[in-house]
Coordinates of C-alpha atoms in Angstrom, one line a residue:
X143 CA 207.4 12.9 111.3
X144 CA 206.1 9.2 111.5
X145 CA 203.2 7.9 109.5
X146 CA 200.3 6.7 111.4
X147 CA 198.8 3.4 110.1
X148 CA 195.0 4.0 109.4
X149 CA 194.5 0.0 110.8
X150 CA 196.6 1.7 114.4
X151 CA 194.3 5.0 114.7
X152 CA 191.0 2.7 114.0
X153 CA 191.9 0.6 116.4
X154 CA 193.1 3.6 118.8
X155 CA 189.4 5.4 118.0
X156 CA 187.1 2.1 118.6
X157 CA 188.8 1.3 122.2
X158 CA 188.2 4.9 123.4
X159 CA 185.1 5.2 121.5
X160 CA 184.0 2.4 123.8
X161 CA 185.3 3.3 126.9
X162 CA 183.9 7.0 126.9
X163 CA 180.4 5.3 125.8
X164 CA 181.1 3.0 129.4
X165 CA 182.2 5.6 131.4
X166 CA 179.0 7.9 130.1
X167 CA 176.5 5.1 130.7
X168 CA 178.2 4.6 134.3
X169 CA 178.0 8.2 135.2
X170 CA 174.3 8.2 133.7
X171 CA 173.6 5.4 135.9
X172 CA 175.3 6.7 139.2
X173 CA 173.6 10.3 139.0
X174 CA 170.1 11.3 140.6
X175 CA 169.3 14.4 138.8
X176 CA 167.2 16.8 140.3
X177 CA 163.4 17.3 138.8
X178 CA 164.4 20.8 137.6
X179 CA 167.2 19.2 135.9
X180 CA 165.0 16.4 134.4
X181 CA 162.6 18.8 132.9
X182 CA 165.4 21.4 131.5
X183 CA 167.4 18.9 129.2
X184 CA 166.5 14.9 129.2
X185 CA 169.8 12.6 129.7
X186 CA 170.8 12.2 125.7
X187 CA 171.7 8.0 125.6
X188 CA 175.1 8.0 123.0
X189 CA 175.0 7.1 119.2
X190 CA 176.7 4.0 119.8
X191 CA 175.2 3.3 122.7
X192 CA 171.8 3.2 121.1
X193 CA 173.3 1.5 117.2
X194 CA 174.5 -1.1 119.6
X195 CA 171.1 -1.5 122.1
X196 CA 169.1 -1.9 118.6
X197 CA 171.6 -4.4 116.5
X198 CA 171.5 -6.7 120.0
X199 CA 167.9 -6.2 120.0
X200 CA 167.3 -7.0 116.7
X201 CA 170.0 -10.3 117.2
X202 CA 168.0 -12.0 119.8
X203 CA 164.5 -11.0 118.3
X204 CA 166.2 -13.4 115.5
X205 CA 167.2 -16.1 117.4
X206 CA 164.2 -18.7 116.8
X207 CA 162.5 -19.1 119.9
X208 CA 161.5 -23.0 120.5
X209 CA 158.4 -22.1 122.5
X210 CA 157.0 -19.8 120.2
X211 CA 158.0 -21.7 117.0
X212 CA 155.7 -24.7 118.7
X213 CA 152.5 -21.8 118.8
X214 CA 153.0 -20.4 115.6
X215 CA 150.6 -20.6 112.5
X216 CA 152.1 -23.0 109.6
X217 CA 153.1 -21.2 106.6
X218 CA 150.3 -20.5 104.0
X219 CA 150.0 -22.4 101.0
X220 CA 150.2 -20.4 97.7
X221 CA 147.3 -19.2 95.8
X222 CA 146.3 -21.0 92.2
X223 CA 145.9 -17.5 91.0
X224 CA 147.0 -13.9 91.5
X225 CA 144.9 -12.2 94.0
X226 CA 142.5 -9.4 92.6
X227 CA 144.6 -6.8 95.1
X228 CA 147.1 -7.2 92.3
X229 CA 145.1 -6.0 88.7
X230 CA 145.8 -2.6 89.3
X231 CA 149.5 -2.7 89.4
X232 CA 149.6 -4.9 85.9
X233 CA 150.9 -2.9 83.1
X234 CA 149.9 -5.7 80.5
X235 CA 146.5 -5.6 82.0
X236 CA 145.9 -1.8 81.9
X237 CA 147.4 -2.4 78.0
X238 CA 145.0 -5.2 77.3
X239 CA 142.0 -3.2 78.6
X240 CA 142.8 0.3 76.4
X241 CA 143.3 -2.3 73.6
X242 CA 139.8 -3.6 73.2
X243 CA 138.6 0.0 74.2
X244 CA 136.9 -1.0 77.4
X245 CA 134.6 1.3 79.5
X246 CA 135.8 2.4 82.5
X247 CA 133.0 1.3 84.2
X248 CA 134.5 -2.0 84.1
X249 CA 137.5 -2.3 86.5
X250 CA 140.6 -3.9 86.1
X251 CA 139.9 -6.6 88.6
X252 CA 137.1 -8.1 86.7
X253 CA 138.9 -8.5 83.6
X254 CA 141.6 -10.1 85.6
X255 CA 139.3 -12.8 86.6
X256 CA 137.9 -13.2 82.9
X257 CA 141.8 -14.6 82.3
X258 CA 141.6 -17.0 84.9
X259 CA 140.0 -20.3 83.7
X260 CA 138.4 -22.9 85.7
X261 CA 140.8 -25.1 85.1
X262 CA 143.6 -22.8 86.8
X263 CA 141.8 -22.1 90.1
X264 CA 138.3 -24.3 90.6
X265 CA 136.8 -21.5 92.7
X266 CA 133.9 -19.9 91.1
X267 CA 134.5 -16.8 93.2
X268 CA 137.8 -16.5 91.4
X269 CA 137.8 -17.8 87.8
X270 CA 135.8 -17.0 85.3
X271 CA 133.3 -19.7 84.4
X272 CA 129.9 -17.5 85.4
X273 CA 131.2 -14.5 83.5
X274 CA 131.7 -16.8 80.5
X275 CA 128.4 -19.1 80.5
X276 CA 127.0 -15.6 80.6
X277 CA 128.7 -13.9 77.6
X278 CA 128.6 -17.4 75.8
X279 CA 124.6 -17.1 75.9
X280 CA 124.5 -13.1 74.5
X281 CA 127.2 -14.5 72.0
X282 CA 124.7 -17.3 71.2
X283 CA 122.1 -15.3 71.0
X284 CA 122.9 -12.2 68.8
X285 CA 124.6 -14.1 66.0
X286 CA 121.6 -17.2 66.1
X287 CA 119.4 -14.0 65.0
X288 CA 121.8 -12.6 62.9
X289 CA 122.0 -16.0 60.9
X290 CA 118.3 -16.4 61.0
X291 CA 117.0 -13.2 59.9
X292 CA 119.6 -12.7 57.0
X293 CA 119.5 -16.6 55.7
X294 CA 116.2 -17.8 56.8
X295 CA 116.9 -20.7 54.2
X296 CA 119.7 -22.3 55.7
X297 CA 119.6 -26.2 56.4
X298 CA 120.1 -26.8 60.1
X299 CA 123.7 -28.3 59.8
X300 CA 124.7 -25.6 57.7
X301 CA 123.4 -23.0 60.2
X302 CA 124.6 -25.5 63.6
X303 CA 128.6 -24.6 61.3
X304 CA 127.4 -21.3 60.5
X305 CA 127.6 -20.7 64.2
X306 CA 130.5 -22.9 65.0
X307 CA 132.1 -20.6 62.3
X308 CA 131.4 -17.5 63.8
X309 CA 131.3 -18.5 67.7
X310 CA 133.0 -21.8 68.2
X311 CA 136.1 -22.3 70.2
X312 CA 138.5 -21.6 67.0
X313 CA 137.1 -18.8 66.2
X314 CA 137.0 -16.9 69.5
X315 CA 140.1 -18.5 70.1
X316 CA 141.9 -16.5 67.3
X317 CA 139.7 -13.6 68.2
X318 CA 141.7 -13.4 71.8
X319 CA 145.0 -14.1 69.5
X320 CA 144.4 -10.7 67.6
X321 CA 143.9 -9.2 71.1
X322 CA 146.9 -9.7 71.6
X323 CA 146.3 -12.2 74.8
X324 CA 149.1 -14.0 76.3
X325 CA 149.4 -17.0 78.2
X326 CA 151.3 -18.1 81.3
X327 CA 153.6 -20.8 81.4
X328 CA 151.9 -22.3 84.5
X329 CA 149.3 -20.5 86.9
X330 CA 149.8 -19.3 90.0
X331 CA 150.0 -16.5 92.5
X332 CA 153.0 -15.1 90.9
X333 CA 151.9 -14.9 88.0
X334 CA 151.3 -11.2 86.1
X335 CA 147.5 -11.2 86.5
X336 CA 147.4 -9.7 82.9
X337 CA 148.3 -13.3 81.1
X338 CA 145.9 -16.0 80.5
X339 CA 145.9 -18.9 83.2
X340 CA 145.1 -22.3 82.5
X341 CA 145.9 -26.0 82.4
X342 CA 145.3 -28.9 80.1
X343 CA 143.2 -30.3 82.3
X344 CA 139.3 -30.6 83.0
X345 CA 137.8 -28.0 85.2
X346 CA 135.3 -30.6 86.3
X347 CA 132.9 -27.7 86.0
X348 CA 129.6 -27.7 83.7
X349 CA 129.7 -24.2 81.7
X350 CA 127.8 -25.6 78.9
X351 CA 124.4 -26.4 77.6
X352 CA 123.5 -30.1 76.7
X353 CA 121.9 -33.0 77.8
X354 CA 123.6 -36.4 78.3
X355 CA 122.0 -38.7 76.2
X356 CA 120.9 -42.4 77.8
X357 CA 122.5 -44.1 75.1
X358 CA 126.2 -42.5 75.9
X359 CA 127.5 -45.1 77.5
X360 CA 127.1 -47.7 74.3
X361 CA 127.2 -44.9 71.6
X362 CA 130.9 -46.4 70.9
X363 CA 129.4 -49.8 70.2
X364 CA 126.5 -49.5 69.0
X365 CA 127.0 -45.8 66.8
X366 CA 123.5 -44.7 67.0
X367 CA 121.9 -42.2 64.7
X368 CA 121.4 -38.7 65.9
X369 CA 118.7 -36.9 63.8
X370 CA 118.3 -33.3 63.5
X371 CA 115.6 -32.6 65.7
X372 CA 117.1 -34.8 68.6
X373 CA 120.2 -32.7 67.9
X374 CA 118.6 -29.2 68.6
X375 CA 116.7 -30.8 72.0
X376 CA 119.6 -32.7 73.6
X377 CA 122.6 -31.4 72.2
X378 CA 124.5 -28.0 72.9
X379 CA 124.2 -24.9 71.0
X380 CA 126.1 -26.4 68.0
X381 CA 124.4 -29.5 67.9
X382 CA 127.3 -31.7 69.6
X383 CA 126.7 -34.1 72.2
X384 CA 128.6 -33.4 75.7
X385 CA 132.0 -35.4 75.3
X386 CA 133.9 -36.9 78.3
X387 CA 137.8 -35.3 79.4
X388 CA 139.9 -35.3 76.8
X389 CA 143.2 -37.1 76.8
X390 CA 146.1 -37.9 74.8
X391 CA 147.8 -35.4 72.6
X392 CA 144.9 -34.1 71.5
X393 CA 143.8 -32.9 74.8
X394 CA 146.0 -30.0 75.4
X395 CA 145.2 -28.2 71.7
X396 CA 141.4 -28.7 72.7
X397 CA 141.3 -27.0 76.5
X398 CA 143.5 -24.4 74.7
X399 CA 141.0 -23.3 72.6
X400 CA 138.7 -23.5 75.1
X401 CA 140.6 -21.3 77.3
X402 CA 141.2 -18.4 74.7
X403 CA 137.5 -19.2 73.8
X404 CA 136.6 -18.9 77.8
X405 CA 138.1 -15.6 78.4
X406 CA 136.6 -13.8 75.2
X407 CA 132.9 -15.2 76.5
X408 CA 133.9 -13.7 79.9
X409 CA 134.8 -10.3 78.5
X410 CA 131.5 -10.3 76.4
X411 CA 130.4 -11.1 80.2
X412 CA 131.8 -8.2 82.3
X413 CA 130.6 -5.9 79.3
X414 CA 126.8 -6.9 80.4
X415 CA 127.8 -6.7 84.0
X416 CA 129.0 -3.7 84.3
X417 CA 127.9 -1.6 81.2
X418 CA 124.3 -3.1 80.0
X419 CA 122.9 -4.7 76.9
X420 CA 123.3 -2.4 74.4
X421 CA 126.9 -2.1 75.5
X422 CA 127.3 -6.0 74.5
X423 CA 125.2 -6.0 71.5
X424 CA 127.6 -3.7 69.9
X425 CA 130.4 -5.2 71.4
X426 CA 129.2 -8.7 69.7
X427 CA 128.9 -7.1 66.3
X428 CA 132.3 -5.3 66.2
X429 CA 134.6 -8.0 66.7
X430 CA 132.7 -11.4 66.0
X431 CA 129.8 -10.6 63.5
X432 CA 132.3 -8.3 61.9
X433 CA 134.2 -11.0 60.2
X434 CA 133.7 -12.6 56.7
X435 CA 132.7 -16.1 56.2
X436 CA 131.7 -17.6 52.8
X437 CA 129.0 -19.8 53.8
X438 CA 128.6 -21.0 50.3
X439 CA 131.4 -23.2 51.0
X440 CA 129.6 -25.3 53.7
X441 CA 127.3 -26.9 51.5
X442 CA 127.8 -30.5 50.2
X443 CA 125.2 -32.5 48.1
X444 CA 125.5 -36.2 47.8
X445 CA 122.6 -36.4 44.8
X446 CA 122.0 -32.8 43.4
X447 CA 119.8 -32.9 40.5
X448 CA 117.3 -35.3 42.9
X449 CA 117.0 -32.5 45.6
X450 CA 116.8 -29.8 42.8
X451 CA 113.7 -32.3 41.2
X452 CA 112.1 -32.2 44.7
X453 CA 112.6 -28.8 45.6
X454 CA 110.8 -27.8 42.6
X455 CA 108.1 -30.0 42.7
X456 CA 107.2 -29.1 46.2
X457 CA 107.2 -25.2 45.3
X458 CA 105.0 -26.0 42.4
X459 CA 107.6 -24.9 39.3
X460 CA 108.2 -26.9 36.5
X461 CA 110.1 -30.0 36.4
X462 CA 114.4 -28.8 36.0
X463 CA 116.1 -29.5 32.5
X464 CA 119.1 -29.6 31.5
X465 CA 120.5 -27.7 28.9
X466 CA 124.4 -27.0 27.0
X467 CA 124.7 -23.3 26.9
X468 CA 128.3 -23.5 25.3
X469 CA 131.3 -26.3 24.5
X470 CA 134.8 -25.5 23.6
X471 CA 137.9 -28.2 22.7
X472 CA 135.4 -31.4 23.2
X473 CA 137.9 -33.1 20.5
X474 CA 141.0 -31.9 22.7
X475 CA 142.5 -32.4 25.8
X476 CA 140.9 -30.7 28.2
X477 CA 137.1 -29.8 26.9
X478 CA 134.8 -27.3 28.9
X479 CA 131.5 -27.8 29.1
X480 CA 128.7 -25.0 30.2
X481 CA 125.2 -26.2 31.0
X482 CA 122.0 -24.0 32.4
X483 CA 119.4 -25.3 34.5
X484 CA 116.0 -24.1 33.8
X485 CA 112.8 -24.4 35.2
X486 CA 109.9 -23.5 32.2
X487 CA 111.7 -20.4 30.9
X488 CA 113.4 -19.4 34.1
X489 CA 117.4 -20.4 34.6
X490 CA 118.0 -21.3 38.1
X491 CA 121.7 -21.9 37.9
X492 CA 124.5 -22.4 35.6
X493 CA 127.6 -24.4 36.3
X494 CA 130.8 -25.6 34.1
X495 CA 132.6 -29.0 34.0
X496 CA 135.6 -31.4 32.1
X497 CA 132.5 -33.2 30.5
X498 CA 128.3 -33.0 31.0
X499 CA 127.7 -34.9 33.9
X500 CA 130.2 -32.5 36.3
X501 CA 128.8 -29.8 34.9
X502 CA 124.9 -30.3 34.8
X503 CA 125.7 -31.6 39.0
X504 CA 128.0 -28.1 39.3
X505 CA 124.5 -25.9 37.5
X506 CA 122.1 -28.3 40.2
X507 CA 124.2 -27.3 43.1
X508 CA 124.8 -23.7 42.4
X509 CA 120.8 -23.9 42.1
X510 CA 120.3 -25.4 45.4
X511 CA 122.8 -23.0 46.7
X512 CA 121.3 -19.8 45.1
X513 CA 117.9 -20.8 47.2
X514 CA 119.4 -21.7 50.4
X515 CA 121.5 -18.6 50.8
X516 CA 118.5 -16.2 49.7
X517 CA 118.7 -12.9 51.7
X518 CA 116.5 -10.0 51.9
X519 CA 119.6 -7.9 52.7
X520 CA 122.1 -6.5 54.5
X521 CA 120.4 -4.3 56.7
X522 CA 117.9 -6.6 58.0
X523 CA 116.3 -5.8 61.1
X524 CA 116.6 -8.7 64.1
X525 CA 114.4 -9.0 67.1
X526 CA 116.7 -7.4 69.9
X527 CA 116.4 -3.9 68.1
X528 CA 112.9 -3.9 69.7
X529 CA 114.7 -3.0 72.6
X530 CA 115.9 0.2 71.3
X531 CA 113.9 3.3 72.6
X532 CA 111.9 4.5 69.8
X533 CA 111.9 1.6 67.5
X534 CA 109.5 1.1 64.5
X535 CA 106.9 -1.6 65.0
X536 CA 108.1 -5.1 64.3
X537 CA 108.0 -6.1 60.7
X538 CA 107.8 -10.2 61.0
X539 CA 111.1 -11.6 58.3
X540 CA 110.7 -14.0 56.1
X541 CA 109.9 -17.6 57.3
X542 CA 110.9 -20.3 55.0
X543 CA 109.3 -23.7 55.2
X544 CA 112.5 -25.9 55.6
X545 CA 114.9 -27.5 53.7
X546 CA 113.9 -30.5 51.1
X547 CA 116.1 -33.6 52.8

């Protein structure tokens, strides 16, 4: 018995495949079947038939038509941002939000616009430079009080880095790093709507407080003061005036930080939104009052044992002196010197040195610092816990008169 070659009996099947499909279609066409017919068993077209109808169909619906290609819409430019259809598909998003233990009253697409800046997509509809000049004021706001009511001592600079220490673009910049907050490597609508979005660019949008000053123009040339009171009036909320674009290699580390810092002030945002004030407030003090800041370290006296002279004379104590407490090695190499401050029969501080003068200005300064950063506690009460239903009448804190220079 002969073999038959598969490549003989496919080409064998396909012609009379064909032809019965022909002949079929011919006797289809050629027949006039009667209405009973019609309604017992509709004319069935063949498989091939029909595979072949649809692939020719679907060949000529390809073929460009230069008529209709003259009427059709251009193609759409891409979007500088995800749009918010997508937030609910993002599995880094979803992660992100039962991270920082979000309510569910706040829905994934609003967090997905807190991680667009400005600076990524200009439209305010989109980005999130209204959620963030909101949550930058509550930020603001609760940790000025906290500051206030805990050292009401504090010189103004000290309390203008205070804040800066606790709410300035480094901090809430490594704040949205322990988030665990990601950035993309460019924005656009591609992009997994749960990383940040941003350029190093200017937004050109004004989501700060501040004043421009009339002397801005020639502050360069002519370097004019800026006193402490002109500071709180014109300047923003940490006492610095409003600086032009930045540019140079400096300018992508700063709109970084202001990014990161952006898109925590936005979260603090959607919280109020969407869940209320109290919401916020405790929000605020769980992950920025929270952290641990040695304020002591801020200070820096340029002529100690003057200010220590006028701060007691304007409180009325007696004059400071000077005093050695102890000495050891003053013969040797390295001596150690301990001298007290006192006021009458009351020591105020008490500081140590390589010979007397270092170490009666070290007692002066730990003095001056052991008034500034008096505190009548930790649990201090603030203004906004008048707000809470049921809250004791308002006990006034103390109010200190100001510092001496």
């Amino acid at each position: 018995m002969k073999r038959v070659r598969l490549q003989r009996w496919g080409g064998q099947l396909v012609p009379a495949r064909s032809g019965a499909v022909v002949r079929c279609s011919a006797a289809t066409a050629t027949a006039t079947p009667t209405p009973t017919a019609t309604a017992k068993a509709a004319p069935r077209q063949p498989f091939f038939a029909s595979s072949l109808h649809r692939r020719y169909a679907s060949s000529a619906a390809a073929v460009p038509n230069p008529v209709d290609d003259l009427s059709a819409e251009p193609p759409r430019p891409p979007l500088p941002s995800p749009p918010p259809q997508r937030a609910a598909g993002s599995a880094k998003l979803a992660a992100l939000h039962a991270r920082l233990s979000l309510s569910n009253k706040i829905p994934l697409e609003t967090l997905a616009r807190a991680l667009v800046v400005p600076s990524a997509d200009v439209n305010a509809s989109f980005n999130n430079s209204n959620l963030a000049f909101l949550g930058s004021t509550f930020i603001n706001y609760h940790v000025l009080e906290y500051l206030a009511v805990k050292w009401p001592r504090l010189p103004m600079t000290i309390l203008y880095e205070a804040l800066r220490a606790y709410a300035g673009k480094e901090s809430l910049h490594q704040i949205a790093r322990r988030w665990g907050v990601e950035a993309a490597a460019a924005p656009g609508e591609e992009v997994d709507p749960g990383l940040l979005q941003w350029k190093p660019e200017a937004s050109g949008l004004q989501t700060r407080w501040g004043y421009v000053r009339a002397e801005a123009a020639h502050a360069q040339q002519f370097k004019a003061r800026r006193g402490i009171s002109s500071r709180v009036v014109m300047d923003d909320e940490f006492g610095d005036t409003l600086q032009a674009p930045k540019t140079g290699p400096e300018a992508t580390k700063y709109y970084q930080d202001e990014a990161y810092c952006s898109f925590v002030q936005a979260v603090v945002g959607s919280i109020y939104t969407h869940c209320g004030r109290e919401a916020t407030r405790d929000f605020i003090q769980s992950h920025i009052l929270s952290r641990q800041i040695d304020l002591s370290s801020m200070f820096q006296f340029q002529l100690p044992t003057r200010e220590l002279a006028m701060l007691c004379a304007r409180e009325g104590f007696s004059s400071p002196i000077a005093r050695l407490e102890s000495e050891t090695g003053r013969l040797s190499r390295t001596p150690v010197f301990v001298v007290g401050i006192y006021s009458g029969q009351e020591k105020l501080g008490e500081g140590s040195g390589p010979n007397l003068n270092i170490a009666r200005w070290k007692a002066s300064m730990n003095a001056l610092k052991a008034w500034y950063m008096y505190t009548p506690g930790n649990k201090v009460r603030v203004p906004s816990d008048m707000f809470e239903e049921g809250a004791k009448p308002w006990k006034a804190p103390h109010i200190d008169i100001g510092e001496i220079i």
